């Protein structure tokens, strides 16, 4: 069977496994309390299913790298987003949106053009020890430059994550081809060093992606998905002798396909970020604070049959301020008078 077809078939199944794992993890995260620790997931079967799917996808990806060049296998990783769209929509009980359909169509058209340009024989060349160490040094320098404090940290960490993941795939291909080709001892310094670099860059790519997603999912996810095949293809074209079909003319469909795939991945990542934001629970509504009005004691109503007594008023309240000599004196405006009696002046004996 044609090795290229085997690589494409393995890449398709790998992308499906990765997509199913992503949907399972998203559903599990939605049913898990935010305060629950990571150890609580160990007793849940859904988490182990997602781990198994991720492991299966990784093994299939490694097998695809055995039969196909990096310029062919790595761009097919974008199919993970394409497969996750219908699976995620079905899991959420909704329909696929127009933006998701457009992104899916553009991604498939772009990948088809890349397949026509990048189809080649099974890989035979591997990285030597100096080349592997040089790739590792350049990658660490790029990651250090992209991880410095500055503007747009999410996109820079996403680019660093995509680069490290692509380099890890390129080193994995060297490890796989050398181990299965029986061209040398399995415990040589070269293979041991490459295995250590693969583990280091794979873990680094995972940590960098988690940091990149803190400020949002859409744009960082697109950068990670696109930087990965670019880094791997650069290693394949520069160091492993991989060539595009048609020579220089093969660059035309490759560039057109890459542009369409880039646009499709951006649309899919934006749609996925919007769907994730809509699925998040709304913050609890804050009830308005009620004001407590404290009133004074109510005035007692007069009882039935009780006479209304006049209230004494200090002198000066009606016509002016109270003078020191008027303290204790009261006006006799309401004092009952006898006929013909004039009111006595304030302070005079009645």
XYZ file of C-alpha atoms in Angstrom:
350
model
C 0.000 0.000 0.000
C 1.167 3.530 -0.725
C 2.923 4.979 2.356
C 1.350 8.370 1.708
C -2.149 6.905 1.915
C -1.225 5.095 5.123
C 0.069 8.352 6.636
C -3.110 10.216 5.644
C -5.367 7.480 7.014
C -3.486 7.347 10.314
C -3.573 11.144 10.573
C -7.339 11.175 10.019
C -7.944 8.618 12.758
C -5.519 10.454 15.044
C -7.358 13.745 14.520
C -10.666 12.024 15.286
C -9.262 10.605 18.518
C -7.902 13.980 19.589
C -11.233 15.661 18.785
C -13.238 13.085 20.760
C -10.846 13.526 23.696
C -11.261 17.308 23.571
C -15.063 17.044 23.579
C -14.962 14.537 26.464
C -12.689 16.829 28.471
C -14.948 19.814 27.817
C -18.030 17.911 28.993
C -16.196 16.673 32.057
C -15.071 20.196 32.896
C -18.649 21.424 32.650
C -19.834 18.800 35.157
C -16.974 19.325 37.603
C -17.056 21.883 40.365
C -14.356 24.566 39.982
C -13.212 23.942 43.555
C -12.601 20.230 42.907
C -8.950 19.238 42.833
C -7.133 17.353 40.107
C -7.037 14.185 42.207
C -10.829 14.009 42.169
C -10.702 13.236 38.428
C -8.800 10.004 38.977
C -11.944 8.234 40.150
C -14.046 9.251 37.134
C -14.319 6.994 34.116
C -14.884 9.911 31.709
C -11.473 11.324 32.566
C -9.739 7.999 31.910
C -11.615 7.741 28.600
C -10.256 11.148 27.575
C -6.747 10.076 28.623
C -7.058 6.916 26.535
C -8.250 8.857 23.497
C -5.362 11.307 23.801
C -2.875 8.475 24.144
C -4.360 6.696 21.130
C -4.215 9.887 19.072
C -0.559 10.374 20.008
C 0.376 6.828 19.038
C -1.424 7.133 15.722
C 0.352 10.416 15.061
C 3.716 8.798 15.725
C 2.808 5.957 13.359
C 1.804 8.480 10.687
C 5.213 10.136 11.016
C 6.762 6.759 10.210
C 5.014 6.598 6.821
C 4.679 10.228 5.791
C 6.899 13.317 5.697
C 6.490 16.190 8.148
C 5.174 18.472 5.404
C 2.279 16.030 4.965
C 1.481 14.783 8.464
C 1.744 17.965 10.520
C -0.775 20.115 8.573
C -3.335 17.329 8.970
C -3.360 18.094 12.675
C -5.752 20.933 11.849
C -8.375 18.261 11.201
C -8.752 17.994 14.963
C -10.662 21.298 14.929
C -12.712 20.152 11.940
C -13.710 16.910 13.656
C -14.411 18.659 16.958
C -17.060 20.928 15.386
C -19.818 18.323 14.740
C -18.884 16.333 17.841
C -19.050 19.390 20.057
C -22.299 20.597 18.496
C -23.949 17.219 18.972
C -22.720 17.002 22.543
C -24.133 20.461 23.305
C -27.439 19.726 21.548
C -27.104 22.527 19.007
C -26.640 22.952 15.278
C -23.397 23.766 13.519
C -23.271 27.496 12.823
C -22.562 29.102 9.457
C -19.178 30.326 10.677
C -18.220 26.780 11.635
C -19.325 25.443 8.251
C -17.271 28.131 6.458
C -14.238 27.398 8.605
C -14.568 23.674 8.017
C -14.880 24.081 4.250
C -11.915 26.440 3.971
C -9.762 24.185 6.161
C -10.581 21.098 4.089
C -9.895 22.903 0.803
C -6.597 24.229 2.118
C -5.488 20.847 3.432
C -6.397 19.194 0.122
C -4.163 21.661 -1.723
C -1.359 21.021 0.756
C -1.718 17.278 0.256
C -1.262 17.693 -3.497
C 1.857 19.771 -2.965
C 3.410 17.859 -0.056
C 2.748 14.251 -0.993
C 5.992 12.311 -0.901
C 7.621 9.019 -0.075
C 8.136 7.599 3.372
C 10.838 9.411 5.348
C 14.304 7.870 5.471
C 16.549 10.683 6.655
C 16.929 11.432 10.330
C 18.544 14.192 12.337
C 22.106 13.660 13.443
C 23.144 14.402 17.008
C 24.589 17.866 16.157
C 21.468 18.695 14.159
C 19.167 17.609 16.997
C 21.153 19.660 19.509
C 21.131 22.648 17.150
C 17.354 22.397 16.695
C 16.938 22.193 20.461
C 19.128 25.251 21.051
C 17.338 27.362 18.422
C 13.953 26.304 19.788
C 14.855 27.238 23.369
C 16.144 30.616 22.176
C 12.879 31.294 20.337
C 10.807 30.239 23.348
C 12.871 32.486 25.633
C 12.373 35.435 23.282
C 8.621 34.833 22.977
C 8.144 34.324 26.724
C 9.581 37.681 27.762
C 7.190 40.153 29.416
C 5.483 42.452 26.965
C 2.328 43.013 24.959
C 0.054 40.202 23.758
C 1.426 37.481 26.056
C -1.290 35.022 25.018
C -0.350 35.070 21.333
C 3.386 34.929 22.052
C 3.004 31.973 24.404
C 0.745 30.310 21.827
C 3.413 30.731 19.145
C 6.010 29.280 21.516
C 3.704 26.345 22.260
C 3.134 25.615 18.571
C 6.851 25.791 17.814
C 7.835 23.438 20.633
C 5.096 20.965 19.685
C 6.183 20.998 16.042
C 9.817 20.456 17.014
C 8.778 17.597 19.282
C 6.991 15.967 16.327
C 10.054 16.376 14.107
C 12.289 14.819 16.754
C 9.718 12.050 17.238
C 9.941 11.214 13.567
C 13.716 10.894 13.851
C 13.311 8.659 16.888
C 10.665 6.485 15.199
C 12.490 6.049 11.881
C 15.796 5.298 13.606
C 14.245 2.842 16.053
C 12.249 0.929 13.424
C 14.895 1.037 10.720
C 17.449 -0.913 12.817
C 20.184 1.336 11.485
C 22.004 1.428 14.814
C 21.786 0.538 18.497
C 18.651 1.672 20.308
C 20.604 2.968 23.302
C 22.967 5.204 21.356
C 23.737 8.686 22.584
C 21.861 10.158 19.653
C 18.565 8.351 20.320
C 18.743 8.909 24.070
C 19.354 12.634 23.541
C 16.525 12.870 21.014
C 14.172 11.037 23.399
C 15.019 13.481 26.195
C 14.433 16.445 23.863
C 11.087 15.008 22.741
C 9.900 14.687 26.344
C 11.140 18.168 27.243
C 9.545 19.948 24.274
C 6.281 17.999 24.484
C 5.845 18.947 28.134
C 6.948 22.514 27.429
C 4.405 22.869 24.637
C 1.629 21.694 26.954
C 2.587 24.156 29.706
C 2.938 27.038 27.260
C -0.488 26.343 25.754
C -2.092 26.395 29.205
C -0.479 29.787 29.829
C -1.603 31.060 26.420
C -5.264 30.151 27.029
C -5.561 32.250 30.198
C -6.633 35.325 28.257
C -9.011 33.523 25.883
C -9.189 30.554 23.550
C -9.875 31.803 20.014
C -6.743 33.566 18.779
C -4.224 31.516 20.835
C -5.765 28.257 19.602
C -5.403 29.399 15.996
C -1.770 30.407 16.553
C -0.931 27.058 18.190
C -2.618 25.107 15.375
C -0.768 27.043 12.672
C 2.676 27.390 14.288
C 2.939 23.634 14.841
C 3.022 22.522 11.164
C 5.119 25.546 10.156
C 7.900 24.619 12.608
C 7.816 20.928 11.667
C 7.729 21.644 7.931
C 10.703 24.016 8.262
C 12.772 21.245 9.870
C 11.672 18.759 7.217
C 12.505 21.061 4.297
C 15.793 22.396 5.682
C 17.349 19.419 7.481
C 15.574 16.257 6.300
C 15.623 16.841 2.558
C 11.849 16.868 2.091
C 10.626 18.493 -1.128
C 7.323 19.783 -2.432
C 5.734 18.134 -5.461
C 6.430 20.065 -8.652
C 9.438 21.953 -7.367
C 9.051 25.727 -7.482
C 5.658 25.459 -9.185
C 4.479 23.382 -6.272
C 4.744 26.471 -4.056
C 1.696 28.024 -5.743
C -0.906 25.434 -4.632
C 0.930 25.094 -1.302
C 0.636 28.829 -0.576
C -2.994 28.936 -1.712
C -3.839 25.921 0.392
C -1.974 27.326 3.380
C -3.877 30.639 3.113
C -7.237 28.866 2.931
C -6.346 26.586 5.830
C -5.198 29.572 7.928
C -8.473 31.368 7.318
C -10.484 28.252 8.113
C -8.611 27.573 11.330
C -9.127 31.176 12.480
C -12.880 30.933 11.832
C -13.121 27.616 13.654
C -11.125 28.831 16.646
C -13.262 31.978 16.934
C -16.451 29.944 16.744
C -15.142 27.531 19.366
C -14.182 30.404 21.672
C -17.658 31.943 21.261
C -19.326 28.609 21.992
C -17.169 28.112 25.074
C -18.061 31.576 26.373
C -21.776 30.952 25.853
C -21.565 27.628 27.689
C -20.081 29.196 30.794
C -22.599 29.738 33.600
C -23.813 33.292 34.025
C -22.621 35.101 37.150
C -25.203 35.190 39.940
C -27.386 38.255 40.007
C -26.657 40.632 42.837
C -29.813 41.542 44.701
C -30.228 45.257 45.433
C -29.622 46.215 48.988
C -32.773 47.109 50.864
C -32.708 50.269 52.924
C -34.021 50.006 56.481
C -35.876 53.150 57.500
C -35.874 53.692 61.248
C -38.762 55.863 62.320
C -39.265 57.596 65.609
C -41.995 56.731 68.101
C -45.450 57.566 66.898
C -47.296 60.365 68.663
C -49.923 59.006 70.980
C -53.476 60.030 70.084
C -55.507 61.622 72.892
C -57.876 59.336 74.673
C -61.595 59.822 74.516
C -62.794 62.417 77.027
C -59.293 63.696 77.762
C -59.101 67.539 77.519
C -56.653 69.080 75.103
C -54.140 70.968 77.224
C -52.399 73.938 75.698
C -48.677 73.506 75.228
C -46.649 76.213 76.860
C -44.434 78.174 74.524
C -41.336 80.042 75.601
C -41.513 83.752 75.222
C -39.900 84.848 72.042
C -40.665 81.852 69.934
C -43.411 83.661 68.133
C -41.911 87.118 67.862
C -38.183 86.721 68.337
C -35.405 84.883 70.132
C -35.573 83.984 73.795
C -33.808 86.496 76.035
C -31.964 85.499 79.218
C -34.568 87.195 81.375
C -37.367 85.328 79.718
C -36.282 81.880 80.835
C -39.107 80.184 82.680
C -41.656 82.793 81.639
C -44.552 81.841 79.520
C -46.835 83.873 77.355
C -50.356 84.276 78.529
C -51.959 84.281 75.156
C -53.968 81.226 76.067
C -54.548 82.134 79.726
C -58.235 82.642 80.396
C -59.096 86.297 81.112
C -61.984 87.934 82.833
C -63.971 90.423 80.831
C -62.284 93.831 80.748
C -58.943 92.563 81.981
C -55.901 93.448 79.850
C -53.106 91.027 79.434
C -50.252 91.681 81.805
C -46.844 92.293 80.379
C -44.363 89.432 80.383
C -42.742 89.011 83.747
C -45.316 91.261 85.623
C -47.525 89.746 88.275
C -50.990 88.975 87.133
